Amino acid sequence: MGKVKQRRQRGQRYNPTGVPQNGEDRAEGQARCPTVGLRLVEEKITNPLPEERLCGLNTLAAMALEEKGPASVVKTSLVSKVSALLKDPSVEVRLAAAGALRNISAGGSDEVVEAMVQQEVLGPLADLLSEYRESWSPATTDLGQEIPRDADPVSNTFVHATHLLWNLCECSEEAMNVFNQKGLVQVLLRHLDPAAWGHTMALAAAECLLCVTENNPSAASVLLPCADDLVCFISRPKEEPINLHFATTIAGALLNINYCTSGSSNFQLVLKVLSSMLEVQPSSLVTLYTQDTSGTNSQLSMTPQELEHIILGQQLALEILSNICCPEDDDDDDNLDECEDGHSDEEEGGCMETMEEDGARTTLNPEVHEGICHFNLFEKTLQKAEFPEEGVIQALSTLKFGPSLLAKLGVLRTRALLCLQNMSSALELGELGGADLLYSTWVRLGTMIFQNTCTDSGLLEATAGAMRAIIDRLSQDHCDKLASITQQDLQLIFQAGVSCPVASVRGNLTRMVGVLGCLLVTQSSEELLSSGNVGAHDAELWVSAEALDVIIDLYSDDKTDKLAHHVRLTDRLRGIQPQFRAKYQQQRKRLGDHRALVLTVKDNLGGFIKYKGPRISKFSKT
């Protein structure tokens, strides 16, 4: 429990028209009347004139950047009609069609992507990408001069089509099956060399490859014979942002196919790439960007586009590092299946030994452990959890690329906190910077939640998870700092948890109350039990399990028998037990990563009541 695997990130949205995303400058009020706008788009893209088709596609691409634009589009038949234009005789129309479909897929939900798949986008897309199997070269001018890659429509069509494929495969199993059946991994491999194809095309191919090699043995079997060639891309990457971003992406793909993993001769190369990618602190560069209002600041060494490559590459590096610190636990899942299938609600105890104790230390491969310490990866991760000062944030929001950079910094911060969560259970206290640093980090993160200044559910979830991991770590090492925490502090944590709409935050804060409450239980426990009692009635079964596990931990010591009698502990637990079992029957099929906790509590609760009841009853006679 407490460790998280991170999901692959989505591609950047591309706006081929340059129209602002808020749509205020769009003609004819299309943002305010999407039905009319989409009808006009349909008329244009079915026009026999390529200029009209191009105009309609560019308009659609802009509309897809609206918040509800992708969902509106897939309710029509436009996706299938635009997909057909991926085979249009005009190269400019094919480019615009690929860009529009990319925008729809990147801006929409998983349901939108599935709807695109159902509207037959995969066939034309696969056919388009298959054309890139053959030898080809960028377009030339009338004088025979090669057109720059970024201006070449054939190259740009490949980039948009590859990003579209990435978005589809990330959300749709059917898309992944088509990818395998059509052998499109070969197309991606062919365009991976930046020296031959330029960094924009190579990075697009690498990012798609990173997505499609995850849990995909078919793609891995094609990639493994070429793995040594891919290692060359991570052996000595140049320090330019796009080069580091590309090398980090290739490193992730190599790990996906179980190449360059710990124990291999190239694993340290992976960690070195991650370290290089995380070397720069982007918040300081963003600060310089806000000060460069004239565009002539000599201190600003990076363009906004380079800054984006830094931030996106660091997001990916933290995702990879977090997963390296979170070993697979398939064997544990198998044990849980056996336990759940063969154990009735009325039986107590049978499978408790198969469950991992919450807060238990993660055992890292020695090579992983050594590499994380050697490259100071924890320190670099902690730095990425810092955000620019409020004045910088305000200034950033007024600049052209500021909102985009700010959004990416927010994602970076969330990923750093998730990585911090996994690292906290895998490293020694000294390797985490010591008790003082961890405690001050915990207090700083708590301010974000307790002062209600954060509304980002993803950031709240990552923050609460990191806080819980830090408290687990400090309690295991009996940190003196925890002695200064009071009953009022615990009540504050509990109230923050109860009021939060995010279930994972409620669960993590409940667990923190339990860990800290164990230090205070001999002083007073009425508030702690009330807190746990409220949590035990949570609508989410796993949050209820967290609360009950807290209560069991708090009162497991025999020294608490008198307190347990005073608060009528077993009577309250007997009242909760039927509700917990009923919720288990309703939610047992969707417990996911929380199955271990829920099954442990289900087994422990009845046994704890049977054990504690007779001990408490002794005080009724006195």
XYZ file of C-alpha atoms in Angstrom:
622
model
C 0.000 0.000 0.000
C 1.021 3.608 -0.429
C 3.067 3.137 -3.632
C 1.689 4.200 -6.995
C 2.349 3.379 -10.625
C 1.977 6.422 -12.825
C -0.019 6.496 -16.043
C 1.486 7.578 -19.321
C 1.016 11.248 -20.179
C -0.973 12.548 -23.141
C 0.482 14.373 -26.111
C 0.559 18.119 -26.477
C -2.412 19.656 -28.235
C -1.617 21.385 -31.487
C -3.492 24.396 -32.851
C -2.916 24.599 -36.625
C -4.834 27.865 -37.003
C -3.358 29.877 -34.176
C -6.861 30.786 -32.927
C -6.877 31.413 -29.142
C -8.269 28.489 -27.174
C -10.893 30.611 -25.469
C -12.462 31.141 -28.874
C -13.215 34.824 -28.350
C -11.784 35.823 -31.731
C -13.483 33.125 -33.730
C -15.779 34.388 -36.469
C -19.515 33.683 -36.703
C -19.841 32.807 -33.023
C -19.038 29.145 -33.597
C -17.894 28.586 -30.010
C -21.251 29.821 -28.766
C -23.211 27.791 -31.281
C -21.290 24.532 -31.899
C -24.130 22.876 -33.818
C -24.188 25.612 -36.430
C -20.384 25.686 -36.537
C -20.112 21.927 -37.068
C -22.736 22.045 -39.806
C -20.686 24.670 -41.632
C -17.550 22.567 -41.153
C -19.286 19.560 -42.686
C -20.320 21.583 -45.717
C -16.784 22.788 -46.250
C -14.939 19.472 -45.802
C -17.244 17.802 -48.338
C -16.698 20.604 -50.880
C -14.939 19.541 -54.117
C -12.523 22.472 -53.860
C -9.393 21.626 -51.798
C -9.235 25.222 -50.531
C -12.711 24.849 -48.993
C -11.850 21.467 -47.460
C -8.717 22.985 -45.976
C -10.690 25.893 -44.508
C -13.232 23.547 -42.934
C -10.547 21.339 -41.412
C -8.675 24.288 -39.914
C -11.905 25.552 -38.392
C -12.618 22.110 -36.940
C -9.098 21.909 -35.496
C -9.682 25.204 -33.702
C -13.112 24.166 -32.430
C -11.612 20.958 -31.040
C -9.508 23.090 -28.685
C -12.657 24.283 -26.919
C -13.401 22.576 -23.590
C -16.479 20.752 -24.919
C -15.400 20.765 -28.541
C -14.215 17.135 -28.867
C -17.346 15.754 -27.202
C -19.524 17.792 -29.568
C -17.632 16.602 -32.632
C -17.925 12.877 -31.883
C -21.692 13.206 -31.551
C -21.762 13.885 -35.296
C -20.435 11.890 -38.240
C -17.571 14.304 -38.776
C -14.795 12.008 -37.518
C -15.390 9.412 -40.206
C -15.620 12.100 -42.894
C -12.417 13.790 -41.730
C -10.688 10.391 -41.497
C -11.461 9.804 -45.160
C -9.523 13.000 -45.934
C -6.338 11.367 -44.618
C -6.248 9.886 -48.153
C -7.024 13.174 -49.906
C -4.981 13.898 -53.082
C -3.933 17.262 -51.581
C -1.002 16.997 -49.171
C -2.172 20.169 -47.413
C -5.634 18.660 -46.839
C -4.091 15.463 -45.449
C -2.007 17.567 -43.071
C -5.026 19.558 -41.891
C -7.103 16.389 -41.452
C -4.397 14.781 -39.321
C -4.073 17.970 -37.247
C -7.823 18.220 -36.650
C -8.115 14.575 -35.594
C -5.091 14.956 -33.337
C -6.734 17.915 -31.590
C -9.979 16.011 -31.087
C -8.169 13.021 -29.595
C -5.812 15.069 -27.407
C -8.508 17.318 -25.980
C -11.157 14.669 -25.405
C -11.834 12.127 -22.684
C -11.289 8.388 -23.019
C -14.919 8.123 -24.093
C -14.287 10.608 -26.905
C -11.305 8.575 -28.094
C -13.340 5.368 -28.026
C -16.025 7.097 -30.064
C -13.396 8.109 -32.621
C -12.310 4.477 -32.893
C -15.898 3.415 -33.446
C -16.193 5.993 -36.227
C -13.521 4.179 -38.251
C -10.561 6.468 -37.803
C -8.093 3.588 -37.482
C -8.238 2.237 -41.030
C -7.391 5.471 -42.859
C -4.804 6.362 -40.194
C -3.030 3.019 -40.531
C -3.067 3.357 -44.320
C -1.593 6.840 -44.104
C 1.230 5.782 -41.785
C 1.917 2.684 -43.866
C 2.850 4.978 -46.748
C 5.854 6.075 -44.672
C 7.319 2.559 -44.852
C 8.672 3.345 -48.281
C 11.687 5.523 -48.930
C 10.736 9.159 -49.059
C 12.320 12.547 -48.601
C 10.983 15.963 -47.654
C 9.413 18.137 -50.314
C 11.522 20.537 -52.336
C 10.948 23.964 -53.817
C 10.663 24.627 -57.544
C 14.400 25.309 -57.518
C 15.093 21.892 -56.041
C 15.970 23.219 -52.549
C 14.862 21.104 -49.607
C 12.052 22.634 -47.547
C 12.849 22.889 -43.807
C 11.409 20.000 -41.833
C 9.059 22.192 -39.808
C 7.612 23.675 -43.014
C 7.340 20.406 -44.943
C 3.690 19.227 -45.032
C 4.652 15.570 -45.532
C 6.857 15.626 -42.415
C 4.259 17.490 -40.388
C 1.540 15.076 -41.475
C 3.634 12.244 -40.051
C 4.011 14.118 -36.756
C 0.267 14.748 -36.396
C -0.654 11.214 -37.472
C 1.823 9.743 -34.977
C 0.435 11.847 -32.131
C -3.074 10.806 -33.139
C -2.006 7.150 -33.062
C -0.449 7.693 -29.638
C -3.667 9.171 -28.212
C -5.793 6.375 -29.674
C -3.543 3.548 -28.470
C -3.320 5.036 -24.998
C -7.076 4.767 -24.487
C -8.266 1.982 -26.781
C -7.400 -1.702 -26.801
C -8.842 -1.956 -30.319
C -6.418 0.727 -31.490
C -3.524 -1.184 -29.970
C -4.651 -4.348 -31.754
C -4.752 -2.518 -35.092
C -1.304 -1.092 -34.362
C 0.050 -4.618 -33.860
C -1.783 -6.159 -36.801
C -0.596 -3.492 -39.247
C 2.992 -3.704 -38.003
C 3.161 0.032 -37.419
C 5.996 -0.366 -34.926
C 8.274 -0.698 -37.960
C 7.127 2.704 -39.217
C 7.991 4.283 -35.871
C 11.379 2.576 -35.732
C 12.233 3.832 -39.187
C 11.836 7.479 -38.118
C 13.618 7.399 -34.753
C 16.957 8.845 -35.814
C 17.038 12.635 -35.245
C 20.068 12.971 -37.509
C 18.085 11.578 -40.432
C 14.601 12.940 -39.761
C 15.001 15.916 -37.438
C 14.119 16.113 -33.762
C 10.428 16.892 -34.198
C 9.697 13.732 -36.189
C 12.022 11.545 -34.121
C 10.497 12.735 -30.846
C 6.960 12.131 -32.135
C 7.925 8.572 -33.136
C 9.657 7.996 -29.783
C 6.703 9.265 -27.727
C 4.286 7.030 -29.621
C 6.700 4.114 -29.217
C 6.828 4.735 -25.475
C 3.044 4.387 -25.302
C 2.645 1.318 -27.526
C 5.469 -0.710 -25.893
C 3.831 -0.636 -22.475
C 2.500 -4.135 -21.692
C 2.644 -5.023 -25.396
C 4.704 -8.191 -26.030
C 4.017 -7.974 -29.788
C 5.758 -4.591 -30.098
C 8.504 -5.653 -27.685
C 9.367 -8.684 -29.839
C 9.992 -6.374 -32.806
C 11.904 -3.826 -30.780
C 14.253 -6.110 -28.851
C 16.496 -7.009 -31.828
C 17.006 -3.265 -32.374
C 17.526 -2.407 -28.720
C 21.287 -2.011 -28.931
C 20.802 0.621 -31.619
C 18.372 2.480 -29.372
C 20.878 2.452 -26.526
C 23.078 4.688 -28.671
C 20.441 7.426 -28.319
C 20.792 7.438 -24.509
C 24.531 6.815 -24.207
C 25.732 10.362 -24.856
C 22.759 12.689 -25.362
C 23.468 16.338 -26.070
C 22.398 18.803 -23.408
C 19.862 20.664 -25.546
C 16.325 20.320 -24.061
C 14.844 18.457 -27.025
C 17.776 16.013 -27.053
C 17.331 15.244 -23.349
C 13.568 14.918 -23.825
C 14.155 12.480 -26.693
C 16.745 10.437 -24.749
C 14.420 10.200 -21.733
C 11.606 8.955 -23.975
C 13.830 6.283 -25.526
C 14.961 5.221 -22.041
C 11.326 4.724 -21.040
C 10.649 2.587 -24.127
C 13.706 0.421 -23.398
C 12.464 -0.152 -19.853
C 9.021 -1.023 -21.219
C 10.494 -3.926 -23.218
C 12.586 -5.038 -20.208
C 15.836 -3.875 -21.734
C 18.249 -1.694 -19.752
C 16.506 -2.817 -16.554
C 18.374 -3.223 -13.275
C 21.027 -5.893 -13.552
C 21.789 -5.053 -17.173
C 24.983 -3.329 -18.227
C 23.049 -0.300 -19.488
C 20.842 0.413 -16.476
C 23.130 3.114 -15.139
C 22.794 4.846 -18.507
C 19.059 5.116 -17.869
C 19.581 6.645 -14.434
C 22.187 9.022 -15.842
C 19.721 10.210 -18.481
C 17.056 10.753 -15.810
C 19.569 12.661 -13.704
C 20.579 14.891 -16.624
C 16.938 15.531 -17.478
C 16.188 16.554 -13.878
C 19.304 18.680 -13.445
C 17.657 21.985 -14.335
C 15.175 23.681 -11.984
C 12.487 24.967 -14.400
C 10.896 27.375 -11.913
C 14.042 29.518 -12.005
C 13.965 29.559 -15.807
C 10.293 30.482 -15.745
C 11.119 33.363 -13.417
C 13.635 34.665 -15.968
C 11.020 34.301 -18.704
C 8.574 36.512 -16.785
C 11.271 39.170 -16.450
C 12.069 39.120 -20.184
C 9.132 41.284 -21.244
C 11.116 42.904 -24.043
C 12.425 39.632 -25.426
C 16.014 40.867 -25.090
C 16.999 39.546 -21.653
C 20.499 38.171 -22.109
C 20.031 35.921 -19.060
C 17.239 33.958 -20.742
C 19.086 31.067 -22.337
C 16.007 29.112 -23.457
C 13.041 29.831 -25.668
C 9.549 29.024 -24.336
C 9.515 25.966 -26.615
C 12.765 24.739 -25.073
C 11.321 25.336 -21.620
C 8.365 23.144 -22.554
C 10.732 20.360 -23.616
C 12.487 20.645 -20.252
C 9.240 20.437 -18.298
C 7.718 17.631 -20.392
C 10.959 15.642 -20.257
C 11.088 16.066 -16.484
C 7.474 14.922 -16.168
C 8.411 11.732 -17.973
C 11.660 11.299 -16.028
C 9.761 11.477 -12.728
C 7.180 9.004 -14.004
C 9.935 6.540 -14.943
C 11.786 7.058 -11.666
C 8.602 6.624 -9.648
C 7.851 3.327 -11.378
C 11.427 2.120 -10.852
C 10.799 2.649 -7.117
C 7.477 0.768 -7.307
C 8.218 -2.907 -8.079
C 5.580 -5.102 -9.642
C 3.522 -7.204 -7.242
C 1.794 -9.708 -9.518
C 2.493 -12.546 -7.103
C 0.691 -10.684 -4.336
C -2.312 -10.204 -6.620
C -2.415 -13.952 -7.253
C -2.404 -14.593 -3.509
C -5.236 -12.115 -3.068
C -7.297 -13.865 -5.741
C -6.874 -17.180 -3.948
C -7.725 -15.581 -0.645
C -10.838 -13.824 -1.932
C -12.163 -16.847 -3.804
C -11.651 -19.336 -1.018
C -12.548 -17.322 2.063
C -16.057 -16.504 3.263
C -17.186 -13.461 5.183
C -17.816 -15.512 8.289
C -14.313 -16.960 8.495
C -11.601 -15.029 10.283
C -7.907 -14.906 9.673
C -7.164 -17.318 6.812
C -5.149 -15.063 4.544
C -3.779 -12.322 6.731
C -0.214 -13.442 6.290
C -0.358 -12.783 2.536
C -1.072 -9.083 2.936
C 1.660 -6.499 2.883
C 1.724 -4.474 6.065
C 0.745 -0.894 5.370
C 3.702 1.454 5.465
C 6.158 -1.424 5.034
C 9.511 -0.591 3.510
C 10.036 -1.228 -0.171
C 13.125 -3.283 -0.894
C 14.949 -1.885 -3.889
C 17.413 -3.723 -6.046
C 20.869 -2.704 -4.719
C 21.809 -1.303 -8.133
C 18.682 0.849 -8.188
C 19.310 2.007 -4.642
C 22.931 2.862 -5.371
C 22.070 4.727 -8.563
C 19.346 6.843 -6.938
C 21.782 7.910 -4.222
C 24.730 8.408 -6.594
C 22.796 10.734 -8.904
C 21.041 12.597 -6.032
C 17.680 11.741 -7.569
C 15.679 12.263 -4.387
C 17.006 15.803 -3.960
C 16.227 16.587 -7.605
C 12.733 15.153 -7.202
C 12.067 17.252 -4.127
C 13.097 20.396 -6.015
C 10.490 19.703 -8.694
C 7.746 19.765 -6.051
C 8.462 23.473 -5.521
C 6.326 25.991 -7.369
C 7.228 29.528 -8.473
C 6.357 32.366 -6.111
C 2.896 33.916 -6.379
C 4.228 37.043 -8.090
C 5.887 34.929 -10.780
C 2.680 32.953 -11.287
C 0.689 36.159 -11.742
C 3.225 37.526 -14.222
C 3.323 34.236 -16.095
C -0.420 34.223 -16.636
C -0.180 37.432 -18.673
C 2.476 36.208 -21.137
C 1.870 34.453 -24.454
C 3.248 31.054 -23.455
C 2.729 31.594 -19.727
C -0.552 29.690 -19.165
C 0.785 26.672 -21.065
C 4.017 26.662 -19.055
C 2.099 27.087 -15.815
C -0.163 24.128 -16.581
C 2.846 21.944 -17.379
C 4.584 23.023 -14.173
C 1.473 21.937 -12.271
C 1.667 18.464 -13.805
C 5.386 18.365 -13.031
C 4.704 19.184 -9.394
C 2.104 16.421 -9.136
C 4.464 13.856 -10.632
C 7.240 14.925 -8.273
C 4.952 14.343 -5.291
C 3.940 10.904 -6.560
C 7.612 10.060 -7.037
C 8.385 11.400 -3.560
C 5.686 9.102 -2.189
C 7.343 6.009 -3.652
C 10.877 7.078 -2.739
C 9.949 7.731 0.882
C 9.303 4.043 1.496
C 12.374 2.880 -0.411
C 15.278 4.907 0.981
C 16.934 5.295 4.372
C 16.047 8.381 6.399
C 19.477 9.921 5.828
C 19.157 9.360 2.085
C 15.879 11.290 2.193
C 17.600 14.363 3.599
C 17.096 13.582 7.267
C 14.191 13.923 9.684
C 14.214 17.736 9.796
C 13.909 18.098 6.012
C 11.170 15.479 5.748
C 9.176 16.989 8.608
C 9.413 20.531 7.209
C 8.313 19.146 3.824
C 5.323 17.486 5.494
C 4.317 20.743 7.191
C 4.674 22.686 3.935
C 2.533 20.187 2.039
C -0.043 20.205 4.816
C -0.439 23.955 4.467
C -1.572 23.403 0.886
C -4.417 21.143 1.987
C -5.396 22.600 5.345
C -5.632 26.180 4.136
C -7.908 25.096 1.263
C -5.825 26.935 -1.299
C -5.687 23.988 -3.713
C -8.583 22.888 -5.910
C -6.666 20.593 -8.295
C -7.845 17.081 -7.399
C -4.742 15.459 -8.908
C -2.421 17.704 -6.913
C -4.466 17.178 -3.747
C -4.257 13.424 -4.221
C -0.497 13.492 -4.801
C 0.046 15.841 -1.847
C -1.944 13.700 0.590
C -0.150 10.568 -0.628
C 3.248 12.182 -0.138
C 2.276 13.427 3.330
C 1.156 9.967 4.333
C 4.350 8.367 3.025
C 6.481 10.896 4.920
C 4.618 10.291 8.181
C 4.935 6.530 7.723
C 8.647 6.982 7.184
C 9.165 9.268 10.182
C 7.146 7.016 12.474
C 9.170 3.953 11.465
C 12.329 5.801 12.507
C 10.719 7.108 15.729
C 11.338 10.733 14.769
C 11.285 13.105 17.753
C 9.565 15.769 15.656
C 6.297 13.824 15.785
C 6.073 14.350 19.535
C 5.171 18.008 18.936
C 1.964 17.091 17.080
C -1.143 17.637 19.222
C -4.716 16.395 19.373
C -5.752 19.675 17.728
C -3.407 18.965 14.831
C -4.991 15.540 14.367
C -8.454 17.050 14.431
C -7.382 19.544 11.756
C -6.112 16.709 9.556
C -9.314 14.772 10.079
C -11.561 17.729 9.263
C -9.585 18.367 6.067
C -10.087 14.750 5.082
C -13.819 14.686 5.793
C -14.442 17.841 3.762
C -12.402 16.752 0.730
C -14.373 15.359 -2.233
C -11.406 13.231 -3.375
C -11.623 9.716 -1.906
C -7.868 9.090 -1.972
C -7.267 12.272 0.044
C -9.825 11.177 2.637
C -8.170 7.774 2.852
C -4.627 9.090 3.153
C -5.503 11.686 5.778
C -7.391 9.050 7.754
C -4.278 6.879 7.717
C -2.158 9.803 8.903
C -4.531 10.330 11.823
C -4.036 6.678 12.682
C -0.243 6.748 12.530
C -0.021 9.913 14.598
C -2.855 8.833 16.873
C -0.871 5.799 17.970
C 1.539 8.259 19.629
C -1.305 9.972 21.494
C -3.767 7.206 22.198
C -2.814 6.919 25.855
C -3.615 10.627 26.348
C -7.120 10.758 24.900
C -8.962 8.729 22.311
C -12.536 10.007 22.162
C -11.764 12.380 19.267
C -9.683 9.772 17.480
C -12.411 7.160 17.669
C -15.018 9.687 16.524
C -12.798 10.504 13.569
C -12.374 6.859 12.682
C -16.078 6.197 13.194
C -17.011 8.887 10.666
C -14.438 7.560 8.192
C -15.764 4.028 8.593
C -19.098 5.193 7.144
C -17.483 6.646 4.012
C -19.229 5.827 0.737
C -15.995 4.341 -0.636
C -15.309 0.891 0.820
C -11.544 1.303 0.799
C -11.752 4.584 2.727
C -13.918 2.794 5.302
C -11.260 0.089 5.434
C -8.565 2.704 6.072
C -10.581 4.152 8.951
C -11.242 0.742 10.499
C -7.608 -0.233 10.096
C -6.707 2.976 11.935
C -9.032 2.073 14.807
C -7.623 -1.456 15.044
C -4.081 -0.086 15.091
C -4.929 2.484 17.758
C -6.453 -0.063 20.132
C -4.364 -3.147 19.404
C -2.176 -2.541 22.460
C -3.557 -4.179 25.604
C -2.793 -0.961 27.498
C -5.737 0.645 25.704
C -8.364 -1.736 27.141
C -9.655 0.807 29.654
C -9.885 3.527 27.015
C -11.630 1.094 24.676
C -14.233 0.434 27.394
C -14.674 4.153 27.975
C -15.472 4.864 24.304
C -17.570 1.685 23.837
C -15.190 0.511 21.129
C -16.529 -2.970 20.435
C -20.180 -1.854 20.469
C -19.391 0.737 17.803
C -17.409 -1.723 15.699
C -20.227 -4.296 15.864
C -22.564 -1.613 14.526
C -20.188 -0.847 11.654
C -19.395 -4.460 10.696
C -22.654 -5.286 8.823
C -22.397 -2.076 6.771
C -18.810 -2.864 5.877
C -19.694 -6.362 4.694
C -22.614 -5.060 2.651
C -20.389 -2.490 0.935
C -17.830 -5.212 0.282
C -20.394 -7.291 -1.595
C -21.343 -4.240 -3.677
C -17.835 -2.951 -4.465
C -15.617 -6.052 -4.392
C -15.193 -6.106 -8.183
C -13.764 -2.577 -8.406
C -11.308 -2.411 -5.524
C -8.215 -2.291 -7.744
C -5.067 -1.471 -5.800
C -7.041 -1.350 -2.535
C -7.960 -5.044 -2.477
C -5.150 -5.983 -0.096
C -6.220 -3.411 2.474
C -9.933 -4.234 2.251
C -9.407 -7.992 2.536
C -7.060 -7.534 5.483
C -9.586 -5.375 7.344
C -12.432 -7.747 6.462
C -10.441 -10.585 8.012
C -9.163 -8.620 10.993
C -12.303 -6.814 12.091
C -14.248 -9.800 13.412
C -11.191 -11.290 15.087
C -10.348 -7.971 16.730
C -13.880 -7.622 18.146
C -13.720 -11.186 19.530
C -10.353 -10.507 21.117
C -11.045 -7.042 22.504
C -14.600 -7.676 23.703
C -13.781 -9.942 26.674
C -10.904 -7.687 27.720
C -13.158 -4.642 27.717
C -15.928 -6.426 29.580
C -13.666 -6.784 32.620
C -14.016 -3.063 33.241
C -17.809 -3.304 33.295
C -17.571 -5.347 36.490
C -15.429 -2.822 38.338
